[in-house]
Short mmCIF file of C-alpha atoms in Angstrom, two decimals:
data_model
loop_
_atom_site.label_atom_id
_atom_site.label_comp_id
_atom_site.label_asym_id
_atom_site.label_seq_id
_atom_site.Cartn_x
_atom_site.Cartn_y
_atom_site.Cartn_z
CA MET A 1 62.25 18.38 26.07
CA ASP A 2 64.51 15.33 26.23
CA ALA A 3 66.19 15.95 22.44
CA SER A 4 67.00 12.30 22.62
CA TYR A 5 63.42 11.55 23.13
CA PRO A 6 61.60 9.71 19.88
CA TYR A 7 58.12 11.22 20.26
CA ASN A 8 58.73 14.51 21.18
CA HIS A 9 57.49 15.77 18.28
CA VAL A 10 53.65 14.10 19.26
CA SER A 11 53.41 17.34 21.80
CA ASP A 12 53.44 19.44 18.75
CA MET A 13 50.20 20.75 18.66
CA ASN A 14 50.39 21.18 14.83
CA ILE A 15 51.32 17.88 13.88
CA ARG A 16 48.65 16.67 15.75
CA ALA A 17 50.48 13.47 15.62
CA TRP A 18 48.51 12.86 19.48
CA MET A 19 45.22 12.67 17.47
CA PRO A 20 45.57 8.47 16.34
CA ILE A 21 46.33 7.80 20.23
CA ILE A 22 43.47 9.38 21.73
CA ILE A 23 41.36 7.76 19.51
CA GLN A 24 43.50 4.63 20.23
CA MET A 25 43.17 4.31 23.84
CA ILE A 26 39.66 5.43 23.49
CA LEU A 27 38.70 2.54 21.61
CA GLU A 28 40.93 0.35 23.82
CA GLU A 29 38.67 1.34 26.79
CA PHE A 30 35.33 1.89 25.59
CA GLY A 31 34.74 -0.22 22.18
CA SER A 32 34.28 2.78 20.21
CA VAL A 33 34.81 6.65 19.47
CA MET A 34 32.98 8.97 17.66
CA TRP A 35 35.33 12.02 17.01
CA ILE A 36 33.20 14.96 16.38
CA ASP A 37 35.53 17.94 15.23
CA PRO A 38 35.10 21.39 18.02
CA SER A 39 34.23 23.35 14.18
CA ALA A 40 31.81 20.26 13.67
CA SER A 41 28.10 20.95 15.25
CA ILE A 42 25.63 17.99 14.66
CA ASN A 43 22.63 18.72 12.60
CA ASN A 44 20.07 17.13 14.38
CA VAL A 45 20.25 14.95 17.54
CA GLN A 46 18.46 11.66 15.18
CA GLU A 47 21.91 11.65 13.26
CA LEU A 48 23.34 10.48 16.43
CA ASN A 49 21.52 7.40 15.22
CA GLN A 50 23.03 7.44 12.10
CA PHE A 51 26.60 7.56 13.05
CA LYS A 52 25.86 4.56 15.12
CA TYR A 53 24.11 2.49 12.95
CA ARG A 54 26.66 3.09 9.93
CA ALA A 55 29.49 2.51 11.65
CA GLU A 56 28.41 -0.91 13.78
CA ARG A 57 30.66 -2.93 11.36
CA SER A 58 33.65 -1.54 12.08
CA PHE A 59 33.97 1.91 10.99
CA PHE A 60 32.08 5.29 9.63
CA LEU A 61 33.83 8.00 7.66
CA TYR A 62 33.66 10.72 5.64
CA GLU A 63 35.60 12.31 2.37
CA TYR A 64 36.28 15.69 2.27
CA PRO A 65 33.78 17.52 0.90
CA ILE A 66 34.92 18.99 -2.14
CA PHE A 67 37.20 16.46 -3.29
CA THR A 68 40.69 17.88 -2.85
CA ALA A 69 43.58 15.12 -3.74
CA ILE A 70 46.00 14.11 -1.54
CA ASN A 71 48.74 14.48 -3.71
CA ALA A 72 48.32 18.37 -3.14
CA TYR A 73 48.49 18.27 0.41
CA THR A 74 51.07 15.73 1.30
CA ASN A 75 54.84 16.32 1.42
CA PRO A 76 56.52 14.26 -1.00
CA LYS A 77 59.16 12.44 1.63
CA MET A 78 55.81 11.05 3.49
CA PHE A 79 55.08 9.37 0.68
CA LYS A 80 58.63 7.84 0.60
CA HIS A 81 58.11 6.93 3.72
CA LEU A 82 55.68 4.51 2.78
CA ASN A 83 57.37 3.38 -0.34
CA GLU A 84 54.33 4.76 -2.34
CA LYS A 85 54.70 6.11 -5.53
CA ARG A 86 52.82 10.00 -5.51
CA CYS A 87 51.38 9.10 -8.94
CA THR A 88 49.21 6.31 -7.28
CA PHE A 89 47.44 8.80 -5.31
CA VAL A 90 46.92 11.66 -7.85
CA ASP A 91 43.44 11.00 -8.22
CA LEU A 92 42.83 10.04 -4.61
CA GLY A 93 40.82 12.25 -2.12
CA MET A 94 41.59 13.19 1.02
CA MET A 95 39.17 12.29 4.17
CA ASP A 96 37.44 14.16 6.20
CA THR A 97 38.95 13.42 10.06
CA ARG A 98 36.57 15.81 11.82
CA VAL A 99 34.02 13.50 12.08
CA MET A 100 34.42 9.95 12.08
CA VAL A 101 32.90 6.88 14.05
CA LEU A 102 35.18 3.79 15.21
CA TYR A 103 34.60 0.84 16.48
CA ARG A 104 37.40 -1.65 18.09
CA THR A 105 37.06 -4.44 15.28
CA LYS A 106 40.18 -6.40 13.63
CA GLN A 107 39.68 -4.58 10.43
CA THR A 108 40.26 -1.35 12.29
CA TRP A 109 43.18 -2.42 13.44
CA TYR A 110 44.85 -3.46 10.89
CA GLY A 111 43.50 -1.50 8.29
CA ILE A 112 43.44 2.26 9.96
CA MET A 113 44.86 2.20 13.29
CA LYS A 114 47.90 0.06 13.13
CA PRO A 115 49.47 1.91 10.73
CA TRP A 116 48.35 5.25 11.57
CA LEU A 117 49.64 4.78 14.58
CA LYS A 118 53.03 3.55 13.62
CA CYS A 119 53.43 6.54 11.02
CA ALA A 120 52.18 9.22 13.96
CA LEU A 121 54.65 7.55 16.45
CA THR A 122 57.67 7.98 13.34
CA LYS A 123 58.29 12.12 13.14
CA ASP A 124 60.34 11.56 10.00
CA CYS A 125 57.32 9.85 8.71
CA ILE A 126 53.96 11.92 10.01
CA ALA A 127 56.29 15.03 10.19
CA PRO A 128 58.83 14.66 7.53
CA ASP A 129 61.29 17.90 7.00
CA GLY A 130 60.22 20.97 5.76
CA ALA A 131 56.62 20.52 6.06
CA ARG A 132 54.47 22.69 6.89
CA ARG A 133 50.71 23.37 7.59
CA THR A 134 50.26 26.86 6.51
CA GLU A 135 51.60 28.94 3.06
CA CYS A 136 50.43 27.13 0.67
CA PHE A 137 49.80 27.85 -2.91
CA HIS A 138 46.79 26.91 -3.24
CA TYR A 139 46.54 27.69 -7.14
CA LYS A 140 49.05 24.77 -7.77
CA ARG A 141 46.35 22.20 -7.25
CA PRO A 142 45.60 19.85 -7.72
CA LYS A 143 49.41 19.57 -7.83
CA SER A 144 51.70 19.93 -4.77
CA THR A 145 50.59 23.19 -2.77
CA GLY A 146 53.36 22.84 -0.52
CA CYS A 147 51.71 22.16 2.44
CA HIS A 148 51.32 19.36 4.41
CA TRP A 149 47.94 18.22 6.65
CA TYR A 150 50.19 15.24 8.62
CA GLU A 151 47.77 13.18 10.66
CA GLN A 152 44.92 13.67 7.95
CA SER A 153 47.65 13.18 4.74
CA ILE A 154 48.77 9.48 6.36
CA PHE A 155 45.11 8.99 7.07
CA SER A 156 43.91 9.69 3.42
CA ILE A 157 46.91 7.44 2.08
CA ILE A 158 45.97 4.65 4.11
CA ILE A 159 41.81 4.14 3.83
CA ASN A 160 42.68 4.86 0.06
CA ARG A 161 45.63 2.38 -0.12
CA VAL A 162 43.44 -0.29 1.73
CA PHE A 163 39.63 0.74 1.29
CA GLN A 164 39.85 2.62 -2.20
CA PHE A 165 37.18 4.73 -0.61
CA THR A 166 37.72 8.24 -2.74
CA TYR A 167 37.70 8.78 -5.84
CA ASN A 168 37.60 11.79 -8.35
CA SER A 169 34.42 11.28 -9.94
CA ASP A 170 30.63 11.91 -10.18
CA LYS A 171 29.75 8.59 -8.28
CA PHE A 172 27.37 9.53 -5.46
CA LYS A 173 28.85 11.57 -1.87
CA ALA A 174 26.25 10.53 1.33
CA PRO A 175 25.54 14.10 2.62
CA HIS A 176 26.75 15.44 5.70
CA ALA A 177 24.97 15.04 8.70
CA VAL A 178 26.92 17.29 10.59
CA HIS A 179 27.92 21.42 9.44
CA PHE A 180 30.94 23.18 9.92
CA ASP A 181 31.65 26.77 11.00
CA ASP A 182 32.47 29.18 8.28
CA THR A 183 35.68 30.76 9.26
CA GLU A 184 36.44 33.78 7.27
CA LEU A 185 40.08 33.18 6.80
CA VAL A 186 42.42 36.16 6.41
CA TYR A 187 45.95 35.78 5.58
CA TYR A 188 48.70 37.55 6.95
CA PHE A 189 52.12 38.01 5.38
CA PRO A 190 53.96 34.86 7.65
CA GLU A 191 50.28 32.52 6.41
CA GLN A 192 50.88 33.54 2.83
CA PRO A 193 54.02 34.22 1.24
CA TRP A 194 54.64 37.19 -1.43
CA THR A 195 54.55 35.85 -5.26
CA TYR A 196 58.06 36.64 -6.99
CA THR A 197 55.37 39.94 -9.24
CA GLN A 198 55.26 41.27 -5.50
CA ILE A 199 58.75 40.85 -4.21
CA PHE A 200 59.95 41.89 -7.76
CA LEU A 201 57.89 45.22 -6.91
CA ILE A 202 59.37 45.53 -3.78
CA PHE A 203 62.61 45.31 -4.94
CA THR A 204 62.49 47.93 -7.96
CA LEU A 205 60.45 50.11 -7.06
CA PRO A 206 62.68 52.50 -4.72
CA PRO A 207 65.37 52.50 -7.32
CA MET A 208 62.67 53.18 -10.21
CA VAL A 209 61.09 56.19 -7.88
CA LEU A 210 64.46 57.66 -7.14
CA VAL A 211 65.42 57.74 -10.75
CA THR A 212 62.35 59.31 -11.49
CA LEU A 213 62.91 62.10 -9.15
CA TRP A 214 66.33 62.54 -9.83
CA TYR A 215 65.78 63.26 -14.04
CA LEU A 216 62.81 65.45 -12.94
CA LYS A 217 65.43 67.17 -10.75
CA LYS A 218 67.99 67.57 -13.93
CA ARG A 219 64.88 68.92 -15.87
CA ARG A 220 64.05 70.72 -13.69
CA ASP A 221 67.52 73.49 -12.85
CA ALA A 222 68.47 72.38 -16.99
CA ARG A 223 65.25 74.65 -17.49
CA LYS A 224 66.38 77.37 -15.05
CA ARG A 225 69.98 77.34 -16.45
CA ASN A 226 68.14 78.12 -20.00
CA LYS A 227 65.98 80.93 -18.61
CA PHE A 228 68.45 82.83 -16.86
CA TYR A 229 70.96 82.54 -20.27
CA ASN A 230 67.62 83.43 -22.54
CA ARG A 231 67.72 86.49 -20.48
#
């Protein structure tokens, strides 16, 4: 790839900057788009009409099934690039980009697609230096987990900034008309970093074992000498 080309990051499947581009292309050609992630399955055929009627004005979106703070999975540099304060989004949650219905309207273009595309085509916005999708410290939620959800992070910021769509409260949430494949996550070393305690044990345990063996050997030799002189 040409290093001088400003959009090389779009080809990175992990960043998923291509997602809003594909959605906008479909909107321009057909006037509407129903985006369903491969991991999602429609509960029944009637639910397709539900999507259509709910989104017939501009769009239909879901918030994340379990409240997940935007701050927890968004690189701080993205907020800085957007001239936004992280504390503003502390009680706002991630949007679920696995299922969406969008219509080609002014509200959809100016409120969602235009800022989403603008960030997606700017590497420093959608994929700032140091951003990663894996090796998350999930136990730090709702504080930063060290992970960044790229296209989902910017999408959630945009939706909450314009429409205040999600909020950490006990408000009514529309039931999902789809279900997702439950995948068992097995974290191997490259995806799940070791804790400081584990690293400490790795470096200290071998010397401790060697010292213990040396001490036991010294005691055994001392006993042998004592038995020899006590004869």
